[in-house]
CSV table of C-alpha atoms in Angstrom, one decimal:
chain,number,residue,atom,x,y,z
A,1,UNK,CA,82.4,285.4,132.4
A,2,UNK,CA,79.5,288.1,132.1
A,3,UNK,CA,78.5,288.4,128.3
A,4,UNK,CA,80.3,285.1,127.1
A,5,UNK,CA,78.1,283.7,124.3
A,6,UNK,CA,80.1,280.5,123.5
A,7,UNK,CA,82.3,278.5,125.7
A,8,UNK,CA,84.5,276.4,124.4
A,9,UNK,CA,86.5,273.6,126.6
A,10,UNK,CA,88.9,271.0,125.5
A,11,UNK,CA,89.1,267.6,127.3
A,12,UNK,CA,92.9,268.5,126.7
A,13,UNK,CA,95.9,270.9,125.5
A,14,UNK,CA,96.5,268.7,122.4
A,15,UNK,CA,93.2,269.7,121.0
A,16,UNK,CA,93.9,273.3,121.1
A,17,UNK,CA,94.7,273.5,117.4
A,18,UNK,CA,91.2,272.4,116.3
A,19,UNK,CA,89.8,275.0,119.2
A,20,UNK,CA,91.5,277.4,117.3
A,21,UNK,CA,89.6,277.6,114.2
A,22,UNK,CA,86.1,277.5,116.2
A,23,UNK,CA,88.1,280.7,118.3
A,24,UNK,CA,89.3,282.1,115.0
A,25,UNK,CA,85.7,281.9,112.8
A,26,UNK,CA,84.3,283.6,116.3
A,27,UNK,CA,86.7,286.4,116.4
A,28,UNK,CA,85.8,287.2,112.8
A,29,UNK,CA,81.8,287.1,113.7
A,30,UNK,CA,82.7,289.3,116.8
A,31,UNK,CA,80.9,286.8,119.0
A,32,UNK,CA,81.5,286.6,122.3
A,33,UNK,CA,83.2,283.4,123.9
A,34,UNK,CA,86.2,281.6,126.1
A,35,UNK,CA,88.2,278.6,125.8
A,36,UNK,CA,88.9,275.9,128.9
A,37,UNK,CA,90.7,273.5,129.1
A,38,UNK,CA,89.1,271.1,131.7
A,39,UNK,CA,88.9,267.2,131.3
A,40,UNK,CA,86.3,265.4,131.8
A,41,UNK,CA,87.8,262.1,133.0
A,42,UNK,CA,91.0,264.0,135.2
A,43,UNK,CA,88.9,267.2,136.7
A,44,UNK,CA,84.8,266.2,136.7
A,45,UNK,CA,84.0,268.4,139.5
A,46,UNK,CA,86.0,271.4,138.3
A,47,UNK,CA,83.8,270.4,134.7
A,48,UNK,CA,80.5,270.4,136.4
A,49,UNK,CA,81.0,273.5,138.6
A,50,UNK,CA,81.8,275.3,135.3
A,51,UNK,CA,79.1,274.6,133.3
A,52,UNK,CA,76.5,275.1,136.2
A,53,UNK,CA,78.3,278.5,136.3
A,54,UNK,CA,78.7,279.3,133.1
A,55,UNK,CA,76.4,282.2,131.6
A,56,UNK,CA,77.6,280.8,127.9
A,57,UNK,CA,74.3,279.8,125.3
A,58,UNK,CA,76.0,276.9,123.3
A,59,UNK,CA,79.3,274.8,124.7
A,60,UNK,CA,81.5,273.5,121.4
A,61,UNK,CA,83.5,270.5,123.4
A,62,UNK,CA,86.6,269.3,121.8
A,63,UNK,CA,88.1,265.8,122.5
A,64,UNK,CA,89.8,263.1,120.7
A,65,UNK,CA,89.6,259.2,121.8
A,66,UNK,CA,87.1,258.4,123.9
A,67,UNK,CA,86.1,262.2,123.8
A,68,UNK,CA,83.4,262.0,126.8
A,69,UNK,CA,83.7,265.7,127.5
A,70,UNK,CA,80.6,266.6,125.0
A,71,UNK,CA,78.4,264.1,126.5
A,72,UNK,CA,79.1,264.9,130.2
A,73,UNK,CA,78.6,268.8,129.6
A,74,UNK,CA,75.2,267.8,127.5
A,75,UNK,CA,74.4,265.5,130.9
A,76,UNK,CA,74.8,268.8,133.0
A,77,UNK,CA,72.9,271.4,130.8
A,78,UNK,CA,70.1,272.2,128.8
A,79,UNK,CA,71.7,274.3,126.8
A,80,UNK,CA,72.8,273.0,123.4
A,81,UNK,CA,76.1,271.1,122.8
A,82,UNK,CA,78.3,270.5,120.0
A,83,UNK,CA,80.9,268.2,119.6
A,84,UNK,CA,83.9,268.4,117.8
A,85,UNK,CA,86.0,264.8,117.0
A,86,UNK,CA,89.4,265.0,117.4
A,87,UNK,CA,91.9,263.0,114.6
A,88,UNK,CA,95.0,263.8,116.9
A,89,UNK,CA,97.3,261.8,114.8
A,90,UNK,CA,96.2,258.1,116.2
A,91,UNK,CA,95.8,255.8,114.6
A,92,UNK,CA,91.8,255.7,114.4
A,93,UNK,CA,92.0,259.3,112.8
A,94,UNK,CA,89.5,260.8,115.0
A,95,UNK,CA,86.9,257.5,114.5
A,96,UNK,CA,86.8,256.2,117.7
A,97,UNK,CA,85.9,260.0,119.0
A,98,UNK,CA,83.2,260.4,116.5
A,99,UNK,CA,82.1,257.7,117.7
A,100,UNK,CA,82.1,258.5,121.5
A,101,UNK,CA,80.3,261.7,120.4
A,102,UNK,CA,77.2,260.9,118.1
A,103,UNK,CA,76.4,258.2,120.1
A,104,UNK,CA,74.2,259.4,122.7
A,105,UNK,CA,71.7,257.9,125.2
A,106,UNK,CA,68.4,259.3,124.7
A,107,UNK,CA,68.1,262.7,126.1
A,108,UNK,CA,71.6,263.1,126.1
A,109,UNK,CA,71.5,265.5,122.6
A,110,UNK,CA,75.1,266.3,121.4
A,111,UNK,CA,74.9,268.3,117.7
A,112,UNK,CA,78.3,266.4,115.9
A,113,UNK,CA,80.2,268.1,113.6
A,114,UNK,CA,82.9,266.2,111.3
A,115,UNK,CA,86.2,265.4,112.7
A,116,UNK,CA,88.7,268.5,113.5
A,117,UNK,CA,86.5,270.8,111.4
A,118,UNK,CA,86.3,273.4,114.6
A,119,UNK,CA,85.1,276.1,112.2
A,120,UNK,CA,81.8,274.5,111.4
A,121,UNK,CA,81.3,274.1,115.3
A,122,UNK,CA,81.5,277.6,115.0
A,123,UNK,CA,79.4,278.3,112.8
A,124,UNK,CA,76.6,276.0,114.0
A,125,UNK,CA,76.7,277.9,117.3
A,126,UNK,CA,76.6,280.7,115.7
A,127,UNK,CA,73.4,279.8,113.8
A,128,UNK,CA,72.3,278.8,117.2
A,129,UNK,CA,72.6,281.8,118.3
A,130,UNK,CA,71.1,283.1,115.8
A,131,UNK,CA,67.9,281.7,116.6
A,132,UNK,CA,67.9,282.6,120.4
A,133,UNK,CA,67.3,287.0,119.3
């Protein structure tokens, strides 16, 4: 995990698609990062022992429906988190995870991008970043 800059975990395999395009617009920045998959409501122990653990400076957290995972890793760190909405061809169109995401308790910060649109998660970490040399 040494020298990860990014982690990026998805509440499930079904959301790897939109992981891909924060993974891809990382790849091109040569920024440093790795993808999970680890669920929030099936595995929270396995969740919070990872972000503890991890060394990473900004978590993007991908989930569709009631897409807790970004608020659950925000509860654990201090480090910043964005959340990326998930469309998953329901019904809602990725509503009802926007929804989950941007609404916070107080002191609970999650940093929402629009629904599916992993590449702007991956460029607001990387702007993130930016900030932290």
């Amino acid at each position: 995990m040494t020298g990860i800059l990014v982690s990026i975990l998805m509440g499930s395999e079904s959301d790897k698609d939109i992981a891909a395009k924060a993974e891809d617009a990382l790849k091109e920045k040569g920024v440093a990062f790795e993808t999970k998959v680890i669920s929030a409501h099936r595995q929270p122990e396995e969740l919070t022992r990872y972000v503890k653990a991890s060394p990473a400076k900004v978590f993007i957290c991908v989930a569709g429906l009631a897409a807790a995972l970004p608020g659950v890793v925000a509860a654990q760190t201090d480090k910043p988190v964005i959340g990326v909405p998930c469309s998953g061809n329901r019904s809602l169109g990725g509503i009802d995870a926007l929804f989950s995401i941007v609404q916070m308790p107080p002191g609970v910060p999650v940093a929402t991008v629009g629904i599916d649109n992993g590449k702007n998660a991956a460029v607001l970490a990387m702007r993130i970043l930016n900030l932290l040399k």
